[in-house]
């Protein structure tokens, strides 16, 4: 058999596929398939309860990135520089303002 004989086989197979027809499906099959579905296939709970008891499937790398971002955000909020003593500079004159034990720019 030569390698070029495949084209002749393809033509014969295409002709057979054009003639072939799928067999009819029995009507009882649909009833058996639909009858085997659980009765709870449709959600019976109100939509707002799904917000509390539902879940969303996400890939693990997305969960890791979210966890890192939340950790960094919480750390950024927790570690804030001290606020400058603006009230002592704007309200009280320099001679009346008390000395501050903090040092740095914009700090009393």
PDB file of C-alpha atoms in Angstrom:
ATOM      1  CA  UNK A   1       0.000   0.000   0.000  1.00  0.00           C
ATOM      2  CA  UNK A   2       1.408   3.365  -0.975  1.00  0.00           C
ATOM      3  CA  UNK A   3       1.148   6.516   1.182  1.00  0.00           C
ATOM      4  CA  UNK A   4      -0.975   8.191  -1.508  1.00  0.00           C
ATOM      5  CA  UNK A   5      -3.779   5.627  -1.036  1.00  0.00           C
ATOM      6  CA  UNK A   6      -4.993   7.542   2.032  1.00  0.00           C
ATOM      7  CA  UNK A   7      -6.741  10.110  -0.141  1.00  0.00           C
ATOM      8  CA  UNK A   8      -8.830   7.384  -1.795  1.00  0.00           C
ATOM      9  CA  UNK A   9      -9.760   6.010   1.649  1.00  0.00           C
ATOM     10  CA  UNK A  10     -10.773   9.485   2.786  1.00  0.00           C
ATOM     11  CA  UNK A  11     -13.095   9.867  -0.193  1.00  0.00           C
ATOM     12  CA  UNK A  12     -14.721   6.507   0.552  1.00  0.00           C
ATOM     13  CA  UNK A  13     -15.147   7.377   4.246  1.00  0.00           C
ATOM     14  CA  UNK A  14     -16.731  10.725   3.404  1.00  0.00           C
ATOM     15  CA  UNK A  15     -19.196   8.960   1.113  1.00  0.00           C
ATOM     16  CA  UNK A  16     -20.118   6.515   3.889  1.00  0.00           C
ATOM     17  CA  UNK A  17     -20.559   9.322   6.407  1.00  0.00           C
ATOM     18  CA  UNK A  18     -22.951  11.146   4.045  1.00  0.00           C
ATOM     19  CA  UNK A  19     -25.107   8.017   3.771  1.00  0.00           C
ATOM     20  CA  UNK A  20     -25.066   7.183   7.495  1.00  0.00           C
ATOM     21  CA  UNK A  21     -27.975   8.335   9.648  1.00  0.00           C
ATOM     22  CA  UNK A  22     -28.108   8.348  13.426  1.00  0.00           C
ATOM     23  CA  UNK A  23     -30.627   5.926  14.930  1.00  0.00           C
ATOM     24  CA  UNK A  24     -33.769   7.298  16.520  1.00  0.00           C
ATOM     25  CA  UNK A  25     -33.600   7.782  20.270  1.00  0.00           C
ATOM     26  CA  UNK A  26     -36.284   6.009  22.280  1.00  0.00           C
ATOM     27  CA  UNK A  27     -38.842   8.250  23.957  1.00  0.00           C
ATOM     28  CA  UNK A  28     -38.425   6.392  27.239  1.00  0.00           C
ATOM     29  CA  UNK A  29     -34.780   7.486  27.343  1.00  0.00           C
ATOM     30  CA  UNK A  30     -35.700  11.137  27.887  1.00  0.00           C
ATOM     31  CA  UNK A  31     -38.066  10.217  30.709  1.00  0.00           C
ATOM     32  CA  UNK A  32     -35.424   8.037  32.365  1.00  0.00           C
ATOM     33  CA  UNK A  33     -32.747  10.731  32.124  1.00  0.00           C
ATOM     34  CA  UNK A  34     -34.948  13.556  33.331  1.00  0.00           C
ATOM     35  CA  UNK A  35     -36.525  11.347  35.989  1.00  0.00           C
ATOM     36  CA  UNK A  36     -33.132  10.467  37.446  1.00  0.00           C
ATOM     37  CA  UNK A  37     -32.266  14.109  38.143  1.00  0.00           C
ATOM     38  CA  UNK A  38     -32.506  15.036  41.810  1.00  0.00           C
ATOM     39  CA  UNK A  39     -35.517  17.085  42.723  1.00  0.00           C
ATOM     40  CA  UNK A  40     -33.207  19.684  44.263  1.00  0.00           C
ATOM     41  CA  UNK A  41     -31.466  20.413  40.960  1.00  0.00           C
ATOM     42  CA  UNK A  42     -33.108  23.820  40.909  1.00  0.00           C
ATOM     43  CA  UNK A  43     -32.336  26.148  43.811  1.00  0.00           C
ATOM     44  CA  UNK A  44     -35.232  26.153  46.241  1.00  0.00           C
ATOM     45  CA  UNK A  45     -33.700  28.825  48.484  1.00  0.00           C
ATOM     46  CA  UNK A  46     -34.229  32.544  47.982  1.00  0.00           C
ATOM     47  CA  UNK A  47     -31.417  34.314  46.153  1.00  0.00           C
ATOM     48  CA  UNK A  48     -30.339  36.324  49.202  1.00  0.00           C
ATOM     49  CA  UNK A  49     -29.660  33.156  51.233  1.00  0.00           C
ATOM     50  CA  UNK A  50     -27.164  32.072  48.592  1.00  0.00           C
ATOM     51  CA  UNK A  51     -25.103  35.147  49.542  1.00  0.00           C
ATOM     52  CA  UNK A  52     -24.595  33.689  53.029  1.00  0.00           C
ATOM     53  CA  UNK A  53     -24.454  29.975  52.295  1.00  0.00           C
ATOM     54  CA  UNK A  54     -23.104  29.887  48.728  1.00  0.00           C
ATOM     55  CA  UNK A  55     -19.544  29.596  47.541  1.00  0.00           C
ATOM     56  CA  UNK A  56     -17.492  30.633  44.542  1.00  0.00           C
ATOM     57  CA  UNK A  57     -14.792  28.376  43.179  1.00  0.00           C
ATOM     58  CA  UNK A  58     -11.622  30.243  42.263  1.00  0.00           C
ATOM     59  CA  UNK A  59      -8.147  29.029  41.323  1.00  0.00           C
ATOM     60  CA  UNK A  60      -5.658  28.780  44.173  1.00  0.00           C
ATOM     61  CA  UNK A  61      -3.265  31.363  42.727  1.00  0.00           C
ATOM     62  CA  UNK A  62      -6.061  33.947  42.784  1.00  0.00           C
ATOM     63  CA  UNK A  63      -6.713  33.113  46.441  1.00  0.00           C
ATOM     64  CA  UNK A  64      -2.985  33.487  47.209  1.00  0.00           C
ATOM     65  CA  UNK A  65      -2.783  36.880  45.491  1.00  0.00           C
ATOM     66  CA  UNK A  66      -5.883  38.091  47.342  1.00  0.00           C
ATOM     67  CA  UNK A  67      -4.465  36.898  50.672  1.00  0.00           C
ATOM     68  CA  UNK A  68      -1.169  38.696  50.024  1.00  0.00           C
ATOM     69  CA  UNK A  69      -2.929  41.903  48.991  1.00  0.00           C
ATOM     70  CA  UNK A  70      -5.162  41.818  52.080  1.00  0.00           C
ATOM     71  CA  UNK A  71      -2.156  41.207  54.327  1.00  0.00           C
ATOM     72  CA  UNK A  72      -0.199  44.076  52.772  1.00  0.00           C
ATOM     73  CA  UNK A  73      -3.224  46.371  53.014  1.00  0.00           C
ATOM     74  CA  UNK A  74      -3.775  45.558  56.681  1.00  0.00           C
ATOM     75  CA  UNK A  75      -0.072  46.089  57.405  1.00  0.00           C
ATOM     76  CA  UNK A  76      -0.119  49.455  55.593  1.00  0.00           C
ATOM     77  CA  UNK A  77      -3.100  50.617  57.652  1.00  0.00           C
ATOM     78  CA  UNK A  78      -1.654  49.326  60.927  1.00  0.00           C
ATOM     79  CA  UNK A  79       1.798  50.890  60.457  1.00  0.00           C
ATOM     80  CA  UNK A  80       1.070  54.554  59.799  1.00  0.00           C
ATOM     81  CA  UNK A  81       3.486  57.382  60.624  1.00  0.00           C
ATOM     82  CA  UNK A  82       2.467  59.619  63.527  1.00  0.00           C
ATOM     83  CA  UNK A  83       0.348  62.588  62.594  1.00  0.00           C
ATOM     84  CA  UNK A  84       2.094  65.990  62.722  1.00  0.00           C
ATOM     85  CA  UNK A  85       1.313  68.409  65.543  1.00  0.00           C
ATOM     86  CA  UNK A  86      -0.595  70.879  63.424  1.00  0.00           C
ATOM     87  CA  UNK A  87      -2.788  72.208  66.234  1.00  0.00           C
ATOM     88  CA  UNK A  88       0.173  73.399  68.304  1.00  0.00           C
ATOM     89  CA  UNK A  89       1.596  75.335  65.360  1.00  0.00           C
ATOM     90  CA  UNK A  90      -1.613  76.938  64.136  1.00  0.00           C
ATOM     91  CA  UNK A  91      -3.492  77.579  67.371  1.00  0.00           C
ATOM     92  CA  UNK A  92      -0.840  78.431  69.921  1.00  0.00           C
ATOM     93  CA  UNK A  93       1.994  80.873  69.330  1.00  0.00           C
ATOM     94  CA  UNK A  94       5.495  79.453  69.242  1.00  0.00           C
ATOM     95  CA  UNK A  95       6.280  80.778  72.716  1.00  0.00           C
ATOM     96  CA  UNK A  96       3.275  79.060  74.299  1.00  0.00           C
ATOM     97  CA  UNK A  97       3.581  75.705  72.502  1.00  0.00           C
ATOM     98  CA  UNK A  98       4.941  72.903  74.635  1.00  0.00           C
ATOM     99  CA  UNK A  99       8.040  71.041  73.614  1.00  0.00           C
ATOM    100  CA  UNK A 100       7.450  67.801  71.836  1.00  0.00           C
ATOM    101  CA  UNK A 101       9.514  64.684  72.339  1.00  0.00           C
ATOM    102  CA  UNK A 102       9.190  63.615  68.672  1.00  0.00           C
ATOM    103  CA  UNK A 103      11.629  64.814  66.061  1.00  0.00           C
ATOM    104  CA  UNK A 104      11.354  65.057  62.319  1.00  0.00           C
ATOM    105  CA  UNK A 105       9.968  67.330  59.631  1.00  0.00           C
ATOM    106  CA  UNK A 106       6.403  68.596  60.174  1.00  0.00           C
ATOM    107  CA  UNK A 107       6.382  67.248  63.714  1.00  0.00           C
ATOM    108  CA  UNK A 108       6.171  69.652  66.660  1.00  0.00           C
TER     109      UNK A 108
END
